[in-house]
GROMACS .gro file of C-alpha atoms in nm:
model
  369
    1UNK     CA    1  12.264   7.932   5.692
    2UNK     CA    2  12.398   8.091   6.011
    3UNK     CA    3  12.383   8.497   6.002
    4UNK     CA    4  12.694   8.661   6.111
    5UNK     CA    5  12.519   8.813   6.430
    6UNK     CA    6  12.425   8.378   6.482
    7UNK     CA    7  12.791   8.296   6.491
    8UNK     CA    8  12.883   8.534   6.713
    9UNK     CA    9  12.612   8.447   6.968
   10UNK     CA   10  12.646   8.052   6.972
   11UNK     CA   11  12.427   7.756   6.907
   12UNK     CA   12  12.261   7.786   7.253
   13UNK     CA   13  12.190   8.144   7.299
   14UNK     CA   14  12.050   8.146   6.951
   15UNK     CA   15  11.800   7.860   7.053
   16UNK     CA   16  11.694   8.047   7.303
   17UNK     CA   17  11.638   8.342   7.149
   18UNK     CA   18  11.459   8.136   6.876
   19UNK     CA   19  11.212   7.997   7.180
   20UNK     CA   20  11.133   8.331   7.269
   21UNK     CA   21  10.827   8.514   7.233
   22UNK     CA   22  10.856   8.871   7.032
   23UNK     CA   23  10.863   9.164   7.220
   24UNK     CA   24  10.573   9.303   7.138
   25UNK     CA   25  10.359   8.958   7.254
   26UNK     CA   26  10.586   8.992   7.588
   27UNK     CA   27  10.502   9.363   7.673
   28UNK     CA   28  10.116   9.296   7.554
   29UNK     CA   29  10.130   9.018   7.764
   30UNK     CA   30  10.232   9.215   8.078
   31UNK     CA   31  10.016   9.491   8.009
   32UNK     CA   32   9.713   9.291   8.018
   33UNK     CA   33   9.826   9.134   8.351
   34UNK     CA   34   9.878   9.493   8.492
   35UNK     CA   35   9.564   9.589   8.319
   36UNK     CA   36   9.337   9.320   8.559
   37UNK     CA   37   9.519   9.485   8.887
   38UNK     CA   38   9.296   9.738   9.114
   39UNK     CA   39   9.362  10.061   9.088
   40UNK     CA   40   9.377  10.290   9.369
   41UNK     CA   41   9.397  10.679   9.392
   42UNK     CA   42   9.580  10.862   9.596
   43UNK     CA   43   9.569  11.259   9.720
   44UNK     CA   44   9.906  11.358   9.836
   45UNK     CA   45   9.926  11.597  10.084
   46UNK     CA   46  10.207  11.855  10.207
   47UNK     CA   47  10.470  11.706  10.484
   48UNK     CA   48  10.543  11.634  10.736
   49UNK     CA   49  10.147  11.513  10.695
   50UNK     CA   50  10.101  11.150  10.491
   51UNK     CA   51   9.823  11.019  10.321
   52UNK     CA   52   9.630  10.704  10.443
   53UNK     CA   53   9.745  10.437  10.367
   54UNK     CA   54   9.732  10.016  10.523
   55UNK     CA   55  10.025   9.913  10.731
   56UNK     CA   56  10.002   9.563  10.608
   57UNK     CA   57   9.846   9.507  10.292
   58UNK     CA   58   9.498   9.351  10.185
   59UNK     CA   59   9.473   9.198   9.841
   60UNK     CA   60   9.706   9.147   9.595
   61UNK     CA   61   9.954   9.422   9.413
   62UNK     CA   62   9.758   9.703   9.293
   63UNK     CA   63   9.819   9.999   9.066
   64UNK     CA   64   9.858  10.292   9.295
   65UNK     CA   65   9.775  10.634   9.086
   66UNK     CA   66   9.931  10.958   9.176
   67UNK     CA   67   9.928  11.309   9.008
   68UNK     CA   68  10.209  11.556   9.063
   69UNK     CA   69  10.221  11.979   8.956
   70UNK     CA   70  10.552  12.121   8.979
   71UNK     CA   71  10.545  12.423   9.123
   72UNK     CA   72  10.808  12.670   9.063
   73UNK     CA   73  10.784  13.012   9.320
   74UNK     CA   74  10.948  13.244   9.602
   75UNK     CA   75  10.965  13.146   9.923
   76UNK     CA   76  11.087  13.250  10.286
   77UNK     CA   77  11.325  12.996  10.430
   78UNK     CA   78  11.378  13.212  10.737
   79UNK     CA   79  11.303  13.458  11.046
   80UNK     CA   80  11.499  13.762  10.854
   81UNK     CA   81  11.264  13.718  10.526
   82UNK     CA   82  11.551  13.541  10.319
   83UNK     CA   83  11.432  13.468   9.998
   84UNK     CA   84  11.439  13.134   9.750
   85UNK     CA   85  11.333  13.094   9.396
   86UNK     CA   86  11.214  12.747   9.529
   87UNK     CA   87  11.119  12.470   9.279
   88UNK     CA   88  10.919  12.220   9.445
   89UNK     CA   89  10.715  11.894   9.387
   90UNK     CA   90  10.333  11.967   9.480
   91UNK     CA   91  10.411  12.256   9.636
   92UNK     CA   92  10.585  12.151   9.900
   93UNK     CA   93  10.964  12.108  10.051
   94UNK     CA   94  10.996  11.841  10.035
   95UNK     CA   95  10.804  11.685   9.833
   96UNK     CA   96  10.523  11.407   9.980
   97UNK     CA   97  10.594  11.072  10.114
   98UNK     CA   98  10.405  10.848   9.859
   99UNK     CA   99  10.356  10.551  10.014
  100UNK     CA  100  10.303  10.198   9.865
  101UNK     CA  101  10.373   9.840   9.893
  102UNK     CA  102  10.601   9.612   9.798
  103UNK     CA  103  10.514   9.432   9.473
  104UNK     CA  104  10.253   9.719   9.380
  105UNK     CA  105  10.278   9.948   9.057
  106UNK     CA  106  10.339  10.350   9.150
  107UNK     CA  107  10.183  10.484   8.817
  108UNK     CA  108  10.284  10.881   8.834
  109UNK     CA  109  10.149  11.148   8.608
  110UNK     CA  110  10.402  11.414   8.699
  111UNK     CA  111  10.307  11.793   8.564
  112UNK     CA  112  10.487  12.108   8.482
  113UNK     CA  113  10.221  12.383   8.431
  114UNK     CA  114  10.322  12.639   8.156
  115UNK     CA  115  10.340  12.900   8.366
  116UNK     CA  116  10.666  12.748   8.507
  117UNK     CA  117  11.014  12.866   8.355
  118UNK     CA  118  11.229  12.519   8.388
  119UNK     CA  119  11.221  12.170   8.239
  120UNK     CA  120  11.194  11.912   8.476
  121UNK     CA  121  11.174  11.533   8.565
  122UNK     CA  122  11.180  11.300   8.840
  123UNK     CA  123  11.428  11.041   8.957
  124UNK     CA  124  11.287  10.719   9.166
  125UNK     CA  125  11.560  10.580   9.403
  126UNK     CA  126  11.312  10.353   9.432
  127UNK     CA  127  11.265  10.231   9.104
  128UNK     CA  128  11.480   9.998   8.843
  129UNK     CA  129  11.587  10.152   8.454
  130UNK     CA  130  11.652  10.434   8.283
  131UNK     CA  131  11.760  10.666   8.565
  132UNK     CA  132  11.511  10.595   8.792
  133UNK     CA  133  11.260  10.725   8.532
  134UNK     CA  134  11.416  11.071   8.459
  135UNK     CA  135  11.510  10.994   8.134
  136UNK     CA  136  11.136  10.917   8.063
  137UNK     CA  137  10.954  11.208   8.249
  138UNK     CA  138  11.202  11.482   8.125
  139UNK     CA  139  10.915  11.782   8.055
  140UNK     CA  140  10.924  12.130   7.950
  141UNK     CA  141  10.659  12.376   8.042
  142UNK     CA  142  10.322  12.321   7.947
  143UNK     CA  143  10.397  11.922   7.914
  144UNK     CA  144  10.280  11.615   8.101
  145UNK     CA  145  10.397  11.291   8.149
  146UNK     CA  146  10.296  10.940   8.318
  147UNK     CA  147  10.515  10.691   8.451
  148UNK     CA  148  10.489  10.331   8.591
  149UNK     CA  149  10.747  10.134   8.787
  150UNK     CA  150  10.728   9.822   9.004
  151UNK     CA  151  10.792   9.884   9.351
  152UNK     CA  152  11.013   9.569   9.368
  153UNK     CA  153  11.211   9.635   9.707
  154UNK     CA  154  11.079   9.746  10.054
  155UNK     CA  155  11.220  10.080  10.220
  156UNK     CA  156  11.212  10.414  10.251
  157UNK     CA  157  11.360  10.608   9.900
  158UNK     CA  158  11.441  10.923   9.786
  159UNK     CA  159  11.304  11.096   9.492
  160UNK     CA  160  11.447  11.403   9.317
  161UNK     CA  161  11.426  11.599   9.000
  162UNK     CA  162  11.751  11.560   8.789
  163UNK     CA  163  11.762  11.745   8.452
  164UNK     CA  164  12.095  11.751   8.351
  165UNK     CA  165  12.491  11.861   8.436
  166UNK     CA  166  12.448  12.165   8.698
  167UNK     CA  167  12.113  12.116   8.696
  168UNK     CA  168  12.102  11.839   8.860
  169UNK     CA  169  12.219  11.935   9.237
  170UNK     CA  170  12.050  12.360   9.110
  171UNK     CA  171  11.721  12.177   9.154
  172UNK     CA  172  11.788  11.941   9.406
  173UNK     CA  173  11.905  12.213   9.674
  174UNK     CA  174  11.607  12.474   9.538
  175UNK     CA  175  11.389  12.188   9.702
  176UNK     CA  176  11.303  11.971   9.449
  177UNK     CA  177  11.319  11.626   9.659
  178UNK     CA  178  11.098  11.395   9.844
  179UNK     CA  179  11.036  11.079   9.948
  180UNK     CA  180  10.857  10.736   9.905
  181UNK     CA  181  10.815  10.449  10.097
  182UNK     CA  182  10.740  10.108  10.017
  183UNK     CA  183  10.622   9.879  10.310
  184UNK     CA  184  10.649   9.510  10.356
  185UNK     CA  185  10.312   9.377  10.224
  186UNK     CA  186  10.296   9.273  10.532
  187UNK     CA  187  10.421   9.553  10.755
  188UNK     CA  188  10.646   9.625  10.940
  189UNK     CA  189  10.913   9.391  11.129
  190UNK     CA  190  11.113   9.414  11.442
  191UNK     CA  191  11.498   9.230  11.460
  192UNK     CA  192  11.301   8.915  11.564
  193UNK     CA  193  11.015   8.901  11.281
  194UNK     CA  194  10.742   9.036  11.507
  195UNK     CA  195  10.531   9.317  11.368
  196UNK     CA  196  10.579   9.657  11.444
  197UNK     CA  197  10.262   9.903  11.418
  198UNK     CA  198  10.278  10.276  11.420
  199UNK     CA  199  10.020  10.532  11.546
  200UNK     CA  200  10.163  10.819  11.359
  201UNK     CA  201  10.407  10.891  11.072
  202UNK     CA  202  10.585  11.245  10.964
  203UNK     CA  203  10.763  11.284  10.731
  204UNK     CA  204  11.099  11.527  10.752
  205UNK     CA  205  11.239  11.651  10.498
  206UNK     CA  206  11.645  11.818  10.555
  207UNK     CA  207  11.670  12.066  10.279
  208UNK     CA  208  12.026  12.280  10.241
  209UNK     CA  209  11.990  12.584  10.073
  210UNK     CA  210  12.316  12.846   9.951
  211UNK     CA  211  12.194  13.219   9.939
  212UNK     CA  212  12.459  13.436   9.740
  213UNK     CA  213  12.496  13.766   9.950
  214UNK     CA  214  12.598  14.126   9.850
  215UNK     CA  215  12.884  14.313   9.926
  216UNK     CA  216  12.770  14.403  10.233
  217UNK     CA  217  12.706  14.033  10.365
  218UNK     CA  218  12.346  14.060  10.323
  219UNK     CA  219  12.119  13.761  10.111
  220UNK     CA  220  12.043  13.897   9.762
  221UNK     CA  221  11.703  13.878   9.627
  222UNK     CA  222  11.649  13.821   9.246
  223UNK     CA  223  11.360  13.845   9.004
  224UNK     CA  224  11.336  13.503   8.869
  225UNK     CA  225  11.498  13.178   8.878
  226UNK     CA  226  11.725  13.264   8.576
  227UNK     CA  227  11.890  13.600   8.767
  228UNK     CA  228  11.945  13.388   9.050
  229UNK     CA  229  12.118  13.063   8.902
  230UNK     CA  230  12.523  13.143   8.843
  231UNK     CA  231  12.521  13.347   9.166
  232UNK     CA  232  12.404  13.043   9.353
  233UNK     CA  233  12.578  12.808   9.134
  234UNK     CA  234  12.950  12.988   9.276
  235UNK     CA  235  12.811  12.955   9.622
  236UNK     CA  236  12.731  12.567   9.608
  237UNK     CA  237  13.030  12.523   9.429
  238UNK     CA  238  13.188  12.588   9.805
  239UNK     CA  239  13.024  12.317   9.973
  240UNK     CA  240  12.869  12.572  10.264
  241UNK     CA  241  12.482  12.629  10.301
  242UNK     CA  242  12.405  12.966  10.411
  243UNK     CA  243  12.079  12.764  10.586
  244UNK     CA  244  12.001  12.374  10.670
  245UNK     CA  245  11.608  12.341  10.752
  246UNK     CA  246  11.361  12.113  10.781
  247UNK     CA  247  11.069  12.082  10.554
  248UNK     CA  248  11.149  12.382  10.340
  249UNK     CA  249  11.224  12.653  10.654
  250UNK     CA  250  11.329  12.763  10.945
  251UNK     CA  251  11.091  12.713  11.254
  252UNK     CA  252  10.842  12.541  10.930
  253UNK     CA  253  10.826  12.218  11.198
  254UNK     CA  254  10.846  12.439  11.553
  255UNK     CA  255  10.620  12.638  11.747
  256UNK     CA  256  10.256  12.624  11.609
  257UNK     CA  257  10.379  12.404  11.364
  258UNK     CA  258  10.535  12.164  11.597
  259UNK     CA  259  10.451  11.793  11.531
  260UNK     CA  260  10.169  11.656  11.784
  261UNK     CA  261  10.140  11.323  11.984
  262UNK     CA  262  10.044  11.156  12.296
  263UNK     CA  263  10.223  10.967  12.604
  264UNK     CA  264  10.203  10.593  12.450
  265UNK     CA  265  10.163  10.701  12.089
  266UNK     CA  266  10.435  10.525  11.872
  267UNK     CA  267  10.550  10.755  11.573
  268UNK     CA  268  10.761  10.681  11.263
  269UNK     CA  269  10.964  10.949  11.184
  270UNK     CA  270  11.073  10.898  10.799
  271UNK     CA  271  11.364  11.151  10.732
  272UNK     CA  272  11.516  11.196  10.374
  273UNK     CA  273  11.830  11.409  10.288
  274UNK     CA  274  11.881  11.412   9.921
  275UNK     CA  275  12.191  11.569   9.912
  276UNK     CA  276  12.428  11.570  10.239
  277UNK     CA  277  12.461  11.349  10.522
  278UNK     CA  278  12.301  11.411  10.832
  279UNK     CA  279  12.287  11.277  11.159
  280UNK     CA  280  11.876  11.313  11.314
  281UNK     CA  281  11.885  11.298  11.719
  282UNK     CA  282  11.507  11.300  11.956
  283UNK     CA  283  11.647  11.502  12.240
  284UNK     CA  284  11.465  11.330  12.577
  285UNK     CA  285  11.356  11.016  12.321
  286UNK     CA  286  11.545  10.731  12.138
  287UNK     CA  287  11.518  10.537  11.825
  288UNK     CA  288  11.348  10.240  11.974
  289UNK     CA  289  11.408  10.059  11.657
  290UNK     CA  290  11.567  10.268  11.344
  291UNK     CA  291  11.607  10.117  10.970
  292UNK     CA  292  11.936  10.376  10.937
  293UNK     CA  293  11.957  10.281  10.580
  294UNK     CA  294  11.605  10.277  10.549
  295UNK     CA  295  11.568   9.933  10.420
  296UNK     CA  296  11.299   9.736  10.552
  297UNK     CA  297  11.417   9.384  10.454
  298UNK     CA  298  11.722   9.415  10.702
  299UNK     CA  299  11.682   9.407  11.081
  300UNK     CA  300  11.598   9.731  11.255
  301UNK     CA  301  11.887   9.841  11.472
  302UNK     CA  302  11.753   9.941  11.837
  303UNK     CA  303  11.756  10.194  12.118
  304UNK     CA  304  12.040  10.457  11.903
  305UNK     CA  305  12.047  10.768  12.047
  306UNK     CA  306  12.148  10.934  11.713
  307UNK     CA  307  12.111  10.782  11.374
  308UNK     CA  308  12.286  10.848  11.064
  309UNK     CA  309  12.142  10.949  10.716
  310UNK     CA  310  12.343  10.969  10.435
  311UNK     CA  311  12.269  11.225  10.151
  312UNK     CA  312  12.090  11.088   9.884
  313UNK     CA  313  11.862  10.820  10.099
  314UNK     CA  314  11.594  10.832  10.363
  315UNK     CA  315  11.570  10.688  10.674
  316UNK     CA  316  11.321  10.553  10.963
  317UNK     CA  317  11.273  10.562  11.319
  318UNK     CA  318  10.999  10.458  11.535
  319UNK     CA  319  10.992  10.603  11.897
  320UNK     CA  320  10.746  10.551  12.133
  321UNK     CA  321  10.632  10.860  12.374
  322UNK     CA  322  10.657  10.792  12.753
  323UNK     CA  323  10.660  11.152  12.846
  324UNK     CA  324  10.481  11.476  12.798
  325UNK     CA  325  10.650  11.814  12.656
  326UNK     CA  326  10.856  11.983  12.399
  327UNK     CA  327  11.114  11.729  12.228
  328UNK     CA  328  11.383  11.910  11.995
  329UNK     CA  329  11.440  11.673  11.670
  330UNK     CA  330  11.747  11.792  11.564
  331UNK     CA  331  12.034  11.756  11.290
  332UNK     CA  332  12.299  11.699  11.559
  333UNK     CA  333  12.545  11.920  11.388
  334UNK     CA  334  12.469  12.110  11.663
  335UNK     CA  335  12.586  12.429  11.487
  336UNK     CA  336  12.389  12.344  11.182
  337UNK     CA  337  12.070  12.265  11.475
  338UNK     CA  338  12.081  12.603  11.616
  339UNK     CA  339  12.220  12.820  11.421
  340UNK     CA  340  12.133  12.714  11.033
  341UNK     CA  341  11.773  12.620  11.124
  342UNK     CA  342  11.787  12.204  11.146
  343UNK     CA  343  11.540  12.218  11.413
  344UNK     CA  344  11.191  12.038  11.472
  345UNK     CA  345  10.949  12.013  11.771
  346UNK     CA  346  10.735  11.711  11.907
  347UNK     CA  347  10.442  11.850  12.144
  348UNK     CA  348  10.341  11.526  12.329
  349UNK     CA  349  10.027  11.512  12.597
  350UNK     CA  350  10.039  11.273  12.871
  351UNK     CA  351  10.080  11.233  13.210
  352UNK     CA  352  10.446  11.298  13.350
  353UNK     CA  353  10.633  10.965  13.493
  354UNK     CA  354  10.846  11.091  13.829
  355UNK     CA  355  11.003  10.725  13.802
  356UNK     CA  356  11.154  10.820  13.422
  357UNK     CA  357  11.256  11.175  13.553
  358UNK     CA  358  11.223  11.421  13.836
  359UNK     CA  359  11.398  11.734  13.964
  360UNK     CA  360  11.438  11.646  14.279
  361UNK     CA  361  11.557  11.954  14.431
  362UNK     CA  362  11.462  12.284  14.267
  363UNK     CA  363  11.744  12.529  14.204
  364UNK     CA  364  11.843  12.772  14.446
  365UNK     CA  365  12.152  12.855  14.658
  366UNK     CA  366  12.482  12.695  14.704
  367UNK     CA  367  12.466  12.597  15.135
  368UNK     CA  368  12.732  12.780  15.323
  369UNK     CA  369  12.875  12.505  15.614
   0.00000   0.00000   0.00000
């Protein structure tokens, strides 16, 4: 006798459904397959640094084990001593590059210490179901969680905390984003299938940030997240950040803290902007080959002079060094480069080329005929 709920799904798709295995034997039966993987664990460390990792993979898929604090505290974004109730994944804006490969398990055990004030979770661009995980890793204070997805497609993803309603974008712009990338297993590919090594990778990280100010014009400071929330809420709601940085500051990836490399060092810059489009440009360099979308199955595009990020996604460029000096990496929203804080330095050794450039006649007076 045919059951309503048989009738309504046909003679066919009941057969099948009758040939199928329960649930419970399918998810045992994965598990134990995952189960017989290698494991491998992984320290994250703070950007624009990565951890090391294979270009092209040896072995099979592997489970790749990472742990995660959330750390809620006040930082200074700027010269002037602004201040941000910052929320932040490991400590850091942004949050690490995790990097895997393709057809490897990222197994996460992501932790909000009690001493934190906010409930928080994490949401995988990178990953397929249930919101990218944060409906499975939502946590209050004093909670843990672990979570496992398949890193099914090749790329470079962004990853971002996403409670709920206001929440959502409250967290995102306090610094709670990162990035993860998942390489080819086996590495990467130029636009005619050859591989493409790197020497170095950094990882930056465009955070926008809206300080409310006082009467007077000047940033207010408040004494914890909870004072500072509907003041900043009014100013995001205006669509104006008071600062755009990289990696969590002004000047965080200049000076002393510029990013280091040599005269025939090829770098991959990963840059992630989980929140507004921006537009990352090597003043003196090029994008020798750029994956703008950051999507390692399609062809890189080559030689751009700027390349465009859009918010909510991370991008790659590799460039190759064939001079020594200071190189400005900029958000070229000039405006937003200089005076917001979107500024980065390269400090490359080398020897200089006179056939790439040369002054060939210093400055000095205009000649009177």
């Amino acid at each position: 006798m045919y059951t309503r709920r048989q009738a309504l799904m046909g003679a066919a798709a009941t057969a099948m459904l009758a040939a199928m295995p329960p649930l419970a034997a399918v998810a045992s039966e994965i598990e134990t397959e995952i189960a017989a993987l290698a494991r491998e664990k992984v320290t994250l460390v703070a950007p624009p640094y990565v951890h090391a990792h294979e270009q092209v993979a040896t072995g099979g898929p592997k489970v790749v084990e990472f742990v995660m604090p959330i750390v809620e505290k006040k930082v200074i974004i700027d010269d002037e001593g602004t201040e941000l109730w910052a929320m932040t994944f490991n400590g850091s804006m942004p949050g690490p590059l995790m990097v895997v490969h393709e057809g490897d398990y990222v197994e996460l055990t992501l932790v909000n210490p009690e001493t934190n004030s906010m409930p928080h979770n994490i949401d995988f661009h990178a990953a397929t179901g249930a919101l990218g995980g944060g409906a499975l890793t939502l946590i209050n204070p004093g909670e843990q969680v672990k979570l496992r997805f398949k890193a099914t497609r090749s790329g470079t993803f962004v990853y971002h905390c996403a409670p709920e309603g206001p929440m959502i974008p409250w967290h995102v712009v306090s610094g709670m984003s990162g990035s993860i990338m998942v390489l080819p297993r086996d590495g990467l590919k130029n636009e005619k299938g050859e591989p493409v090594h790197y020497d170095q990778v950094f990882y930056v990280g465009e955070n926008d940030f809206y300080i409310p100010r006082d009467e007077d014009g000047n940033f207010k400071t408040y004494e914890s997240h909870g004072d500072a929330y509907s003041d900043t809420l009014e100013v995001m709601k205006g669509l104006v950040p008071t600062h755009v940085v990289f990696n969590g500051a002004k000047g965080a990836l200049t000076g002393d803290n510029a990013m280091k490399s040599k005269v025939g060092e090829s770098v991959l810059i990963v840059h992630s902007q989980a929140n507004r489009d921006t537009r990352p440009h090597l003043i003196g360099g090029h994008g020798d080959y750029v994956w703008e979308e950051g999507k390692f199955a399609n062809p890189p595009a080559k030689d751009l002079e700027t390349w465009f990020i859009r918010g909510g996604s991370a991008g790659a460029a590799l460039y190759t060094f064939l001079q020594p000096g200071v190189y400005a990496y900029v958000n070229h929203n000039l405006i937003e480069a200089v005076e917001l804080g979107a500024t980065a330095h390269f400090l490359v050794e080398g020897e200089w080329s006179d056939d790439l450039m040369k002054q060939v006649e210093a400055p000095g007076p205009i000649p009177v005929n």
